[in-house]
Short mmCIF file of C-alpha atoms in Angstrom, two decimals:
data_model
loop_
_atom_site.label_atom_id
_atom_site.label_comp_id
_atom_site.label_asym_id
_atom_site.label_seq_id
_atom_site.Cartn_x
_atom_site.Cartn_y
_atom_site.Cartn_z
CA UNK Q 4 -14.14 -45.03 -30.75
CA UNK Q 5 -11.44 -43.40 -28.58
CA UNK Q 6 -10.89 -44.65 -25.01
CA UNK Q 7 -11.36 -42.60 -21.84
CA UNK Q 8 -9.28 -39.48 -21.33
CA UNK Q 9 -6.51 -39.83 -18.72
CA UNK Q 10 -4.94 -36.70 -17.28
CA UNK Q 11 -1.42 -36.94 -15.92
CA UNK Q 12 -0.97 -35.61 -12.41
CA UNK Q 13 -4.65 -35.84 -11.41
CA UNK Q 14 -4.90 -36.85 -7.74
CA UNK Q 15 -7.62 -39.25 -6.69
CA UNK Q 16 -7.45 -38.39 -2.97
CA UNK Q 17 -6.74 -35.09 -1.24
CA UNK Q 18 -3.01 -34.71 -0.45
CA UNK Q 19 -1.51 -33.80 2.87
CA UNK Q 20 -0.75 -30.11 3.33
CA UNK Q 21 2.59 -29.24 1.73
CA UNK Q 22 4.98 -26.67 3.14
CA UNK Q 23 7.76 -24.93 1.29
CA UNK Q 24 11.40 -25.64 1.96
CA UNK Q 25 13.83 -22.85 2.88
CA UNK Q 26 14.68 -20.51 0.03
CA UNK Q 27 17.69 -20.95 -2.19
CA UNK Q 28 20.90 -19.35 -0.99
CA UNK Q 29 20.73 -15.61 -1.45
CA UNK Q 30 16.99 -15.49 -2.20
CA UNK Q 31 15.29 -12.91 0.03
CA UNK Q 32 12.83 -14.08 2.65
CA UNK Q 33 9.91 -11.89 3.65
CA UNK Q 34 9.01 -11.49 7.31
CA UNK Q 35 6.30 -9.49 9.05
CA UNK Q 36 6.93 -8.41 12.64
CA UNK Q 37 3.97 -8.18 15.00
CA UNK Q 38 4.13 -4.66 16.43
CA UNK Q 39 2.54 -5.74 19.75
CA UNK Q 40 4.47 -8.95 20.51
CA UNK Q 41 7.59 -8.28 18.38
CA UNK Q 42 7.34 -11.83 17.01
CA UNK Q 43 8.57 -12.21 13.43
CA UNK Q 44 6.45 -14.30 11.02
CA UNK Q 45 7.87 -15.82 7.85
CA UNK Q 46 5.63 -15.07 4.86
CA UNK Q 47 5.63 -18.35 2.95
CA UNK Q 48 3.67 -18.46 -0.31
CA UNK Q 49 4.54 -22.15 -0.57
CA UNK Q 50 2.75 -22.98 2.69
CA UNK Q 51 -0.93 -23.80 2.33
CA UNK Q 52 -1.76 -22.97 5.97
CA UNK Q 53 -0.33 -20.77 8.72
CA UNK Q 54 1.69 -22.48 11.44
CA UNK Q 55 2.95 -21.78 14.95
CA UNK Q 56 5.90 -23.55 16.58
CA UNK Q 57 4.80 -26.16 19.13
CA UNK Q 58 5.96 -29.43 20.66
CA UNK Q 59 4.36 -31.93 23.01
CA UNK Q 60 5.97 -34.60 25.16
CA UNK Q 61 2.58 -36.34 25.47
CA UNK Q 62 2.12 -36.68 21.70
CA UNK Q 63 5.59 -36.26 20.12
CA UNK Q 64 4.40 -37.49 16.72
CA UNK Q 65 1.48 -35.05 16.72
CA UNK Q 66 -2.25 -35.56 16.94
CA UNK Q 67 -3.37 -33.09 14.26
CA UNK Q 68 -3.61 -33.09 10.47
CA UNK Q 69 -0.82 -34.69 8.49
CA UNK Q 70 1.72 -32.16 7.25
CA UNK Q 71 4.63 -32.80 4.91
CA UNK Q 72 7.33 -30.51 3.63
CA UNK Q 73 8.34 -30.22 -0.01
CA UNK Q 74 10.73 -33.17 0.28
CA UNK Q 75 7.95 -35.40 1.68
CA UNK Q 76 9.14 -35.53 5.30
CA UNK Q 77 6.35 -35.55 7.89
CA UNK Q 78 5.90 -32.58 10.22
CA UNK Q 79 4.04 -33.30 13.47
CA UNK Q 80 1.04 -31.06 14.15
CA UNK Q 81 -1.47 -30.68 16.98
CA UNK Q 82 -4.36 -28.21 17.31
CA UNK Q 83 -5.62 -25.04 15.67
CA UNK Q 84 -5.41 -21.85 17.76
CA UNK Q 85 -6.47 -18.26 17.08
CA UNK Q 86 -4.00 -15.39 17.40
CA UNK Q 87 -4.40 -11.63 17.30
CA UNK Q 88 -1.82 -10.03 15.02
CA UNK Q 89 -0.87 -6.42 14.39
CA UNK Q 90 1.38 -5.44 11.50
CA UNK Q 91 1.75 -1.66 11.51
CA UNK Q 92 -1.78 -0.21 11.43
CA UNK Q 93 -3.34 -3.48 10.29
CA UNK Q 94 -4.89 -5.89 12.81
CA UNK Q 95 -5.97 -9.46 12.16
CA UNK Q 96 -7.35 -12.49 13.96
CA UNK Q 97 -6.23 -15.71 12.33
CA UNK Q 98 -6.23 -19.48 12.90
CA UNK Q 99 -2.84 -21.20 13.13
CA UNK Q 100 -2.00 -24.88 13.30
CA UNK Q 101 0.43 -25.76 16.07
CA UNK Q 102 3.24 -27.75 14.48
CA UNK Q 103 6.89 -28.72 14.78
CA UNK Q 104 8.30 -25.76 12.85
CA UNK Q 105 11.17 -23.49 13.90
CA UNK Q 106 9.35 -20.18 13.40
CA UNK Q 107 5.80 -18.84 12.92
CA UNK Q 108 4.65 -19.04 9.29
CA UNK Q 109 2.00 -16.99 7.51
CA UNK Q 110 0.73 -19.23 4.73
CA UNK Q 111 -1.46 -18.72 1.69
CA UNK Q 112 -4.59 -19.09 3.85
CA UNK Q 113 -3.65 -15.87 5.69
CA UNK Q 114 -2.60 -14.00 2.54
CA UNK Q 115 -5.73 -14.85 0.56
CA UNK Q 116 -8.21 -14.44 3.43
CA UNK Q 117 -6.92 -10.93 4.18
CA UNK Q 118 -6.41 -9.93 0.52
CA UNK Q 119 -2.64 -9.42 0.92
CA UNK Q 120 -0.31 -9.40 -2.05
CA UNK Q 121 3.42 -10.06 -2.33
CA UNK Q 122 5.66 -7.54 -4.08
CA UNK Q 123 8.47 -9.85 -5.18
CA UNK Q 124 10.56 -7.07 -6.72
CA UNK Q 125 10.74 -5.19 -3.41
CA UNK Q 126 10.37 -8.22 -1.10
CA UNK Q 127 7.41 -6.87 0.82
CA UNK Q 128 3.78 -7.53 1.63
CA UNK Q 129 1.17 -5.16 0.21
CA UNK Q 130 -1.83 -4.57 2.47
CA UNK Q 131 -5.23 -3.61 1.07
CA UNK Q 132 -5.83 0.10 0.77
CA UNK Q 133 -6.86 1.69 4.04
CA UNK Q 134 -9.11 4.01 2.06
CA UNK Q 135 -12.67 3.44 3.23
CA UNK Q 136 -14.77 1.56 0.75
CA UNK Q 137 -17.69 3.55 -0.64
CA UNK Q 138 -20.86 2.99 1.30
CA UNK Q 139 -23.94 1.88 -0.56
CA UNK Q 140 -25.88 4.70 -2.14
CA UNK Q 141 -29.50 5.30 -1.32
CA UNK Q 142 -31.89 7.50 -3.27
CA UNK Q 143 -32.09 11.01 -1.82
CA UNK Q 144 -35.30 12.87 -2.35
CA UNK Q 145 -34.68 16.55 -3.17
CA UNK Q 146 -37.79 17.62 -1.26
CA UNK Q 147 -36.31 16.60 2.12
CA UNK Q 148 -32.78 17.93 1.65
CA UNK Q 149 -33.51 21.47 3.00
CA UNK Q 150 -34.90 19.99 6.25
CA UNK Q 151 -31.74 18.03 7.11
CA UNK Q 152 -29.51 20.10 9.46
CA UNK Q 153 -25.84 20.49 8.66
CA UNK Q 154 -23.93 18.97 11.57
CA UNK Q 155 -20.96 21.29 11.33
CA UNK Q 156 -23.13 24.35 11.94
CA UNK Q 157 -24.79 23.04 15.13
#
């Protein structure tokens, strides 16, 4: 009788949140600039969560969730905060973790929550269509149609 199946790479406990390292030399980075604040956000598909730069003299090692970068070095973090963002005609409210990073980062949490896609060929972010989604259809009874006034003729 065969023994139990062991899968390589299976983690027993949840890992710390991993963040991507800077891109290789010459690889394009994608940024989105907030049209209200003019702050530029790095779009990082290797970052699990979105981050804002922060430091604290009271808690220099951080008091928030444990973060590590791709090389395993710890990144201090503190609290989650909400920010209003505006990229072109698209507005968002999103939660960011304050952390010891050099620039604001939009992570996979932001991209997936807001249904954004990355166009790698053109190094840009694709926003969902601004076309209104179809509203639910309800049965219309032909007998009442003649009694409904046309708003444009009033």
